[in-house]
mmCIF file of C-alpha atoms and ligand atoms in Angstrom:
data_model
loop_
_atom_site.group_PDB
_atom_site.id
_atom_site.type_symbol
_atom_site.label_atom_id
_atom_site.label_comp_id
_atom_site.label_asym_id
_atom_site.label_seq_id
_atom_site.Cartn_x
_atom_site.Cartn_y
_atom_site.Cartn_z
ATOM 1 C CA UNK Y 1235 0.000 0.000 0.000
ATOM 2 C CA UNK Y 1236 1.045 3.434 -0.449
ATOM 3 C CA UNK Y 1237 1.061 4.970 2.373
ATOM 4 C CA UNK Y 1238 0.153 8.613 1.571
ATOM 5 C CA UNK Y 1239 -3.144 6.503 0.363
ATOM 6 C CA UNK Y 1240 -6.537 6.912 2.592
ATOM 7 C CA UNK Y 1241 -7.473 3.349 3.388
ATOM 8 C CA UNK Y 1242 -11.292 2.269 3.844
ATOM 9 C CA UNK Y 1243 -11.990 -1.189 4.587
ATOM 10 C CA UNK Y 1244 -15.068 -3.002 3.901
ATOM 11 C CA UNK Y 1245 -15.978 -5.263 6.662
ATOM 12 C CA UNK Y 1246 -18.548 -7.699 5.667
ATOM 13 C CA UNK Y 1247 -18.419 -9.921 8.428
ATOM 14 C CA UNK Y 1248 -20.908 -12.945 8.052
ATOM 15 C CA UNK Y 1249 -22.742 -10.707 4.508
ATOM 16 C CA UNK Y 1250 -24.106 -11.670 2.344
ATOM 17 C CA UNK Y 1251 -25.337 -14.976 1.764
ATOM 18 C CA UNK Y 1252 -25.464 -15.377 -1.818
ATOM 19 C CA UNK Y 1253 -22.360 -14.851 -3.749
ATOM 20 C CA UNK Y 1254 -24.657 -12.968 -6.377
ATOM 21 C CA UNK Y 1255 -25.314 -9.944 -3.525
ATOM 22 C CA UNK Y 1256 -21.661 -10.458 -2.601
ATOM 23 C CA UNK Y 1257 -20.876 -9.407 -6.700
ATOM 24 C CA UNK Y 1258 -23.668 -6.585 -6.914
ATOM 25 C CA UNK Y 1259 -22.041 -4.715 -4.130
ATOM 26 C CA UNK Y 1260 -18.630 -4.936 -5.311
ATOM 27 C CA UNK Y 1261 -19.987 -4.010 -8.907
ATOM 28 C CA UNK Y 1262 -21.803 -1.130 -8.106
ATOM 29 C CA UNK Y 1263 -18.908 0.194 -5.348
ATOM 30 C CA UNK Y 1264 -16.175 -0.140 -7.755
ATOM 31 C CA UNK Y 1265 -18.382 1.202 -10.916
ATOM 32 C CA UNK Y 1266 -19.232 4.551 -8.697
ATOM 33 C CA UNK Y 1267 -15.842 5.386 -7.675
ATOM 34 C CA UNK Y 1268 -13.970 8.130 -9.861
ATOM 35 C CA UNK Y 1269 -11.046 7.536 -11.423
ATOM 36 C CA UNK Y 1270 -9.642 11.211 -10.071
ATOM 37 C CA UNK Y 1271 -11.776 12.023 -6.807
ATOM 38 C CA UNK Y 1272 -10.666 8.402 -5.195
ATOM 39 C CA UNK Y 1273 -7.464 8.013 -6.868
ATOM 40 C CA UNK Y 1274 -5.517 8.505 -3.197
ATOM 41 C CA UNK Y 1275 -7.996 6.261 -1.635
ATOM 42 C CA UNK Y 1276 -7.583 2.545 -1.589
ATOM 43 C CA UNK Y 1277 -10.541 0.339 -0.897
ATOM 44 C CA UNK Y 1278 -10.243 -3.111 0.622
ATOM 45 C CA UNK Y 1279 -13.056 -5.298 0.402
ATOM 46 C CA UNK Y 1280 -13.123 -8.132 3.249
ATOM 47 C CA UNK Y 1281 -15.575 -10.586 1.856
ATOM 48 C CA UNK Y 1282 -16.695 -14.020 3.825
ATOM 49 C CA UNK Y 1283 -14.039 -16.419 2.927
ATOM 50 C CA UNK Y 1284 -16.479 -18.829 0.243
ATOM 51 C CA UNK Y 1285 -16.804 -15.412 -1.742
ATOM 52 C CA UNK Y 1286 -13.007 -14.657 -2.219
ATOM 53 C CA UNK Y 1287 -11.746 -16.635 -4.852
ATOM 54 C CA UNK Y 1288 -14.199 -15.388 -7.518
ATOM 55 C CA UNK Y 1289 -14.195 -11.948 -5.799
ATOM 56 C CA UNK Y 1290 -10.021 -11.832 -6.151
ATOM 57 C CA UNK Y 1291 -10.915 -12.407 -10.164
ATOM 58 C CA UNK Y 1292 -12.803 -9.199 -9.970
ATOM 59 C CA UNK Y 1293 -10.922 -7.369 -8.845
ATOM 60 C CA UNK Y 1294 -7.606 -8.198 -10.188
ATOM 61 C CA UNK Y 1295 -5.821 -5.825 -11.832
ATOM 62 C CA UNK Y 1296 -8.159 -2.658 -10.912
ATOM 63 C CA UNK Y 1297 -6.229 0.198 -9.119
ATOM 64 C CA UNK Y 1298 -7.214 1.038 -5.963
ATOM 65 C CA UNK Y 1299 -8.912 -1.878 -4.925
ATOM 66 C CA UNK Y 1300 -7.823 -4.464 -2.768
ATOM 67 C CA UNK Y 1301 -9.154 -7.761 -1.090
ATOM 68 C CA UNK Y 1302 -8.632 -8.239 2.513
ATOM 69 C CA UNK Y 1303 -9.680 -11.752 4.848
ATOM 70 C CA UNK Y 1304 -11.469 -11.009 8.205
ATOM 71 C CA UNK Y 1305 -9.691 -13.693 10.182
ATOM 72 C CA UNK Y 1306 -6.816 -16.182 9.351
ATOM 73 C CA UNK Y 1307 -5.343 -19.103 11.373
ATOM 74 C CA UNK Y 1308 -1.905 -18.752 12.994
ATOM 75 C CA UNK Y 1309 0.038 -21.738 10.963
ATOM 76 C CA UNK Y 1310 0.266 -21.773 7.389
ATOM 77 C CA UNK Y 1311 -1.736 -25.627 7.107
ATOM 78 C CA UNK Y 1312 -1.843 -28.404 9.346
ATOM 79 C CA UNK Y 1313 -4.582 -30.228 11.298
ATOM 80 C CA UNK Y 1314 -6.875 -27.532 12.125
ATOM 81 C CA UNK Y 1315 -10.352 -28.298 11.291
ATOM 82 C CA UNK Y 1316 -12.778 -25.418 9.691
ATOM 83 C CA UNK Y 1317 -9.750 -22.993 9.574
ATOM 84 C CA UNK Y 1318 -7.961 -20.715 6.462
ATOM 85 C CA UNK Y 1319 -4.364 -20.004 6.583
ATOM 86 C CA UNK Y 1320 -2.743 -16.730 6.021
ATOM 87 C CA UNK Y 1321 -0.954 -19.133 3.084
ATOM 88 C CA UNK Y 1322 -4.141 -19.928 1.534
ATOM 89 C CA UNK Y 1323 -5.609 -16.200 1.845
ATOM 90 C CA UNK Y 1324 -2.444 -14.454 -0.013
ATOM 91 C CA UNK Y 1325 -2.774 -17.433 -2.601
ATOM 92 C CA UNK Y 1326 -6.736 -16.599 -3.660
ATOM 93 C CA UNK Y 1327 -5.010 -12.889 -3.851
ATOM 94 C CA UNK Y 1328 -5.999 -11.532 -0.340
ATOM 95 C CA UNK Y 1329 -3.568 -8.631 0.061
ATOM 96 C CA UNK Y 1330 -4.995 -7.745 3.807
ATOM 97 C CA UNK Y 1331 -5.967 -9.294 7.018
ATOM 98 C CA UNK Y 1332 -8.269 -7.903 9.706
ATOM 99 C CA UNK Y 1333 -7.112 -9.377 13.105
ATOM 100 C CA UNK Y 1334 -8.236 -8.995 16.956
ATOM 101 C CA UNK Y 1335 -11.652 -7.543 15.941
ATOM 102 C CA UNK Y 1336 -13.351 -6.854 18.752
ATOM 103 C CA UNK Y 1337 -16.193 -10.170 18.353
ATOM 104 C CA UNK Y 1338 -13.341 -12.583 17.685
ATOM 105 C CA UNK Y 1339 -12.321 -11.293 21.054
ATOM 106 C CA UNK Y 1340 -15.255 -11.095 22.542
ATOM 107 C CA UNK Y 1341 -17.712 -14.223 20.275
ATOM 108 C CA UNK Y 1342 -14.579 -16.734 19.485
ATOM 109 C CA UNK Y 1343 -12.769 -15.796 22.495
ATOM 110 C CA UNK Y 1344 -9.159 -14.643 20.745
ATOM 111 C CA UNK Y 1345 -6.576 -13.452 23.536
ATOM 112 C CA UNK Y 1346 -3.724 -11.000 22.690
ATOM 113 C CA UNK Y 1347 -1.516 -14.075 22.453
ATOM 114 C CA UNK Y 1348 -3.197 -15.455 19.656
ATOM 115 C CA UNK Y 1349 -3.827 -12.146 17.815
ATOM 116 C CA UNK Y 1350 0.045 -11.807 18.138
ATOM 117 C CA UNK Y 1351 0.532 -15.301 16.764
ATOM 118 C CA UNK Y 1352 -1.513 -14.471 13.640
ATOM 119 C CA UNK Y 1353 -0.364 -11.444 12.890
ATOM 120 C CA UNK Y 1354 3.109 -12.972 12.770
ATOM 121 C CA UNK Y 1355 1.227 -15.640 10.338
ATOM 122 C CA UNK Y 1356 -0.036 -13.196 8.122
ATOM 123 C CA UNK Y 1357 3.213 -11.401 7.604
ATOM 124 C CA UNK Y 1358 4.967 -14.563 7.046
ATOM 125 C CA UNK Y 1359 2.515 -15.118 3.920
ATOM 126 C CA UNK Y 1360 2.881 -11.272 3.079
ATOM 127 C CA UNK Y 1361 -0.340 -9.919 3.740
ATOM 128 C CA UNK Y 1362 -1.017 -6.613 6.029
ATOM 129 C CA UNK Y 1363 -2.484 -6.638 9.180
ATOM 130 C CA UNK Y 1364 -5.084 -4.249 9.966
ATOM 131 C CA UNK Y 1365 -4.826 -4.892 14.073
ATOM 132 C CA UNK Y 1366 -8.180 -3.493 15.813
ATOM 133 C CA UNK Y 1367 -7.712 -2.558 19.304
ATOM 134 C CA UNK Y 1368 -10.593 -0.792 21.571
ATOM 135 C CA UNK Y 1369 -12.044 -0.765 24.588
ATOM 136 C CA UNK Y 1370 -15.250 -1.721 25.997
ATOM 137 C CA UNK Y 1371 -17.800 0.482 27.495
ATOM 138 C CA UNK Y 1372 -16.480 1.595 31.000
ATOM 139 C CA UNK Y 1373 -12.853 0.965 30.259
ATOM 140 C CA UNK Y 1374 -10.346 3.394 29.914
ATOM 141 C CA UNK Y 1375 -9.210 3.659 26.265
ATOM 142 C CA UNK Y 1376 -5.672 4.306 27.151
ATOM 143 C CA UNK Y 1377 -5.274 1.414 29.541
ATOM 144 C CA UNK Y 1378 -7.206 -1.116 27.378
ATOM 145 C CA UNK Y 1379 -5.388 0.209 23.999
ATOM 146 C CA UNK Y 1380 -1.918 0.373 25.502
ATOM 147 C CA UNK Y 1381 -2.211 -3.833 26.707
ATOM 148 C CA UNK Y 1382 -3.465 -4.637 23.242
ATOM 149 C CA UNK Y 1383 -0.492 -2.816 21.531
ATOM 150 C CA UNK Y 1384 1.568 -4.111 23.408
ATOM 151 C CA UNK Y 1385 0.749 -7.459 23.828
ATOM 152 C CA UNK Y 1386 -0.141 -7.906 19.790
ATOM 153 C CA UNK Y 1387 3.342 -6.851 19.095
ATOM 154 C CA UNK Y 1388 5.164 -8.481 21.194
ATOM 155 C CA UNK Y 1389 8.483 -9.768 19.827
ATOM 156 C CA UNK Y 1390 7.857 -7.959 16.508
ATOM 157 C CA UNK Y 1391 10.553 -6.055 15.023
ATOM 158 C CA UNK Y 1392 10.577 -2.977 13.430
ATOM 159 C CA UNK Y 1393 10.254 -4.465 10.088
ATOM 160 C CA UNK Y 1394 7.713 -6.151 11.052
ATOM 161 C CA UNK Y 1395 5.402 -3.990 12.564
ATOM 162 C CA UNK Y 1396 6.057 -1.257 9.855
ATOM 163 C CA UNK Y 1397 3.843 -3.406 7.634
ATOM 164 C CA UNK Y 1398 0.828 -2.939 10.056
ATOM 165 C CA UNK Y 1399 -2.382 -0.920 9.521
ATOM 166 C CA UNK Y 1400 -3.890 -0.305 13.248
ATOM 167 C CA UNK Y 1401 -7.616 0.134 13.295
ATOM 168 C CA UNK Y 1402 -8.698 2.029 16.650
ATOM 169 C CA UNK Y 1403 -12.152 0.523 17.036
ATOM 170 C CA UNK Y 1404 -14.538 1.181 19.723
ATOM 171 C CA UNK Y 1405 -15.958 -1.771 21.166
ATOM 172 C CA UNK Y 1406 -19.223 0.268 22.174
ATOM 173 C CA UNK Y 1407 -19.232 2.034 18.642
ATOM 174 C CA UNK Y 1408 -19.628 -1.424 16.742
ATOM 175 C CA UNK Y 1409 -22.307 -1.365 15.101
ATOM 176 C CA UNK Y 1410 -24.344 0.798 17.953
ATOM 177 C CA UNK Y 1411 -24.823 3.941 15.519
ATOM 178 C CA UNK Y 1412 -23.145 5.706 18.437
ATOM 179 C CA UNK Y 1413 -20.202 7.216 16.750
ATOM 180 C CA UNK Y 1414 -16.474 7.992 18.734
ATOM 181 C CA UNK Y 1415 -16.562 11.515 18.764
ATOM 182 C CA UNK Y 1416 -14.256 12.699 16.614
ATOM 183 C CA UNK Y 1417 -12.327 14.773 18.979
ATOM 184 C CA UNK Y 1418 -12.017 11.670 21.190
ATOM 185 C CA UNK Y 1419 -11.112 9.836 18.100
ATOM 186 C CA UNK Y 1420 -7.803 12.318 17.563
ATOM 187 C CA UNK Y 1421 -6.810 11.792 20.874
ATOM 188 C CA UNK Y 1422 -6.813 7.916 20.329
ATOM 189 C CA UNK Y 1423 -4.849 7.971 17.104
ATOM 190 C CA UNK Y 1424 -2.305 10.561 18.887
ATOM 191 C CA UNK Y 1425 -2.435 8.240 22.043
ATOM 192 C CA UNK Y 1426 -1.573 5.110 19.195
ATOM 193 C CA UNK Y 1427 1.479 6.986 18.653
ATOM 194 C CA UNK Y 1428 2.692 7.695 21.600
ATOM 195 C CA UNK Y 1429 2.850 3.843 22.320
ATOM 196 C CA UNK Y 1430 4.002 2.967 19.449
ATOM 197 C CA UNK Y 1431 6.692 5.569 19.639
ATOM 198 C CA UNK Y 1432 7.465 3.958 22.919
ATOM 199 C CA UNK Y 1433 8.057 0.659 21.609
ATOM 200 C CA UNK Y 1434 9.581 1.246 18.276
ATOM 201 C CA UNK Y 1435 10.563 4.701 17.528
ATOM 202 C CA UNK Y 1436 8.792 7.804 16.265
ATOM 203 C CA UNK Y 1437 9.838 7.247 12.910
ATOM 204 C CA UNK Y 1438 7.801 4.354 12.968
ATOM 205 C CA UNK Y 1439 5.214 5.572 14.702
ATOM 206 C CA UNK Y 1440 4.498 8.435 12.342
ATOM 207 C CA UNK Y 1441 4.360 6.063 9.318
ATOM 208 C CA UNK Y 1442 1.987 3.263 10.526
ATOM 209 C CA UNK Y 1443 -1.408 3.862 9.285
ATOM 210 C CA UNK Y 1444 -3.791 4.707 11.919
ATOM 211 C CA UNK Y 1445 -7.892 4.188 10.861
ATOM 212 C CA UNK Y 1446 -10.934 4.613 12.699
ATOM 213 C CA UNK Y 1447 -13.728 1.733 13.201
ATOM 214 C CA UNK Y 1448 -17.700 2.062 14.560
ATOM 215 C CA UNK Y 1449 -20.816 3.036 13.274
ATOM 216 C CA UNK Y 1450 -18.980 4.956 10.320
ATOM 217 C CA UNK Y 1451 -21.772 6.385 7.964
ATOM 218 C CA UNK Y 1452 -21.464 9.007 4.949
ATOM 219 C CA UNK Y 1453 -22.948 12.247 7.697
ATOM 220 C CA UNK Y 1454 -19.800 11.256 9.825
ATOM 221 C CA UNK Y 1455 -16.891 10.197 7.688
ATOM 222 C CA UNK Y 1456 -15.235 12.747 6.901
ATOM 223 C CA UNK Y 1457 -14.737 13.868 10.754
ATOM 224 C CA UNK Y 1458 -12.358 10.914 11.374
ATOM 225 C CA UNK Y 1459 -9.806 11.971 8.404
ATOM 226 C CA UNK Y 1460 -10.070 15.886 8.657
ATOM 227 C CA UNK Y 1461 -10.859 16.490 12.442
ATOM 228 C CA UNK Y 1462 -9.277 12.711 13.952
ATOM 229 C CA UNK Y 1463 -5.794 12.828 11.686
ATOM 230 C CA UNK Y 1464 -6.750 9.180 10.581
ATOM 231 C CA UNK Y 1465 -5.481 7.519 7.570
ATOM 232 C CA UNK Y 1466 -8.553 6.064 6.762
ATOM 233 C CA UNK Y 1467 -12.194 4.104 8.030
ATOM 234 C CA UNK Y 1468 -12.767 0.145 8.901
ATOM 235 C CA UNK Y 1469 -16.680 0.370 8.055
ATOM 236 C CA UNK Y 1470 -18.729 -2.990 8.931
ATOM 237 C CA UNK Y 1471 -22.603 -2.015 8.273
ATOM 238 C CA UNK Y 1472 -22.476 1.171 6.191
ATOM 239 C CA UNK Y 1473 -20.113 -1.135 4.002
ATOM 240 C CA UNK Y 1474 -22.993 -3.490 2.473
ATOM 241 C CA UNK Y 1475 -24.834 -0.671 1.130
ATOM 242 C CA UNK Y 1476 -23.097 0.233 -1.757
ATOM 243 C CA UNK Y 1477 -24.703 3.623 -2.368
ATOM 244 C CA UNK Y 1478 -23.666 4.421 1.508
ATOM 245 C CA UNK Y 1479 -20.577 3.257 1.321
ATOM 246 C CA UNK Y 1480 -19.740 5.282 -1.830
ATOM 247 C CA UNK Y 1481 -21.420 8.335 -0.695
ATOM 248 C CA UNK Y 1482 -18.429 7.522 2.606
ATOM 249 C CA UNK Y 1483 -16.164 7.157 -0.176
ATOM 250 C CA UNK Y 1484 -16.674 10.528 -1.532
ATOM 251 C CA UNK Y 1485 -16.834 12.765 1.641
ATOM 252 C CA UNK Y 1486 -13.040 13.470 1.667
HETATM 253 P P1 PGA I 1681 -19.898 -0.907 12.065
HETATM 254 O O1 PGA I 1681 -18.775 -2.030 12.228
HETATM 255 O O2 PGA I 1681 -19.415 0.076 11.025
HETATM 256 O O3 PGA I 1681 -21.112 -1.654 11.611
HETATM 257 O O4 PGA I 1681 -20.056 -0.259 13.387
HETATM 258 C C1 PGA I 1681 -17.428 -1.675 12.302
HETATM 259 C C2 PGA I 1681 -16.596 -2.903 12.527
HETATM 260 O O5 PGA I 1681 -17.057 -3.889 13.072
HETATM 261 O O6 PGA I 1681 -15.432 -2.931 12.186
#
């Protein structure tokens, strides 16, 4: 990715359930973008797994749009029942991986340990991260966020972790149409750096893409890049509605 790019990911999750819908939105996203209005914006779909293959066809070869997995599995193959590898992902053209959302944490019951396992997986098979850390109504963002950082990364060197997107996610802003403020937002991405200026450098810190996840919609967008400093949007619901999504697309 090019770095000076905006990044908004398209988070699916468990949508749609015919690979026809899955096709109709990515059709009529990628038909309504403009060639010179999004042309420092790339897109990263993150399809269910069954849709990828044909959806990598698609979009093969289009500039500016990417496919991205929302999970992978922390070894490359093995005995591992009803899992994908990182391997397998980068091989039916996935170029990014969302990791540690906040329901595999919460629904599948990830820990930091095995976030920090995959990521190392997915950079193995050369695919970029996008790490979501949060916290949870009552917690204290910079508490919650700091442990995450830090325990996701562990043992990662700077190499490594230059190849990461973070995604500073809300738990209570998932889909809850209650927004981060974007004020509170900017102090999260400048918090972001801070740790990760304290663990690497600030060289790194200031290149590491920093994007903002929850309840993202086309009235709010443009707060998080203009107002928040972020490099771009992770947007679950907003996402499936391709007219939403472009009209999100188009407010920066
Ligand atoms: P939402 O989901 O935009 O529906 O709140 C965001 C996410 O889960 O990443």
């Amino acid at each position: 990715m090019n770095m000076e790019k905006t990044i908004i990911v398209a988070n699916w999750k468990m949508h749609p359930v015919k690979l026809s819908q899955a096709r109709e939105i990515l059709f009529e996203v990628i038909g309504g973008l403009k060639s010179t209005r999004d042309s420092d914006k790339e897109i990263v779909f993150c399809p269910p797994f069954l849709w990828f293959e044909d959806l990598a066809a698609q979009v093969k070869n289009k500039r500016g749009v990417a496919l991205g997995a929302q999970n992978c599995h922390w070894e490359q193959g093995g005995a591992y029942t009803g899992e994908i590898s990182s391997a397998m992902l980068a091989n039916a053209g996935a170029k990014y991986v969302i990791l540690g959302h906040s329901e595999r944490r919460q629904l599948m019951g990830e820990t930091d340990e095995i976030v920090n396992l995959k990521i190392k997986a997915a950079l193995k098979a050369d695919l970029k991260p996008i790490l979501c850390v949060g916290e949870k109504d009552g917690e204290e963002m910079n508490i919650r966020v700091e442990e995450q950082l830090s325990k996701d990364l562990a043992s990662l060197s700077v190499n490594q972790t230059k190849e990461i997107i973070i995604a500073y996610e809300p738990v209570w802003a998932i889909g809850s149409g209650k927004p981060c403020p974007p004020d509170s937002a900017l102090s999260a991405t400048l918090f972001i750096r801070r740790i990760l200026t304290k663990l690497y450098s600030r060289f790194l810190a200031e290149k590491i893409p920093v994007i903002y996840g929850g309840s993202v919609e086309a009235q709010n967008a443009s707060g998080y890049i203009k107002t928040a400093n972020m490099n771009g949007l992770l947007v679950g619901g907003a996402s499936l509605e391709a007219k939403e999504f472009l009209k999100i697309i188009g407010s920066f």
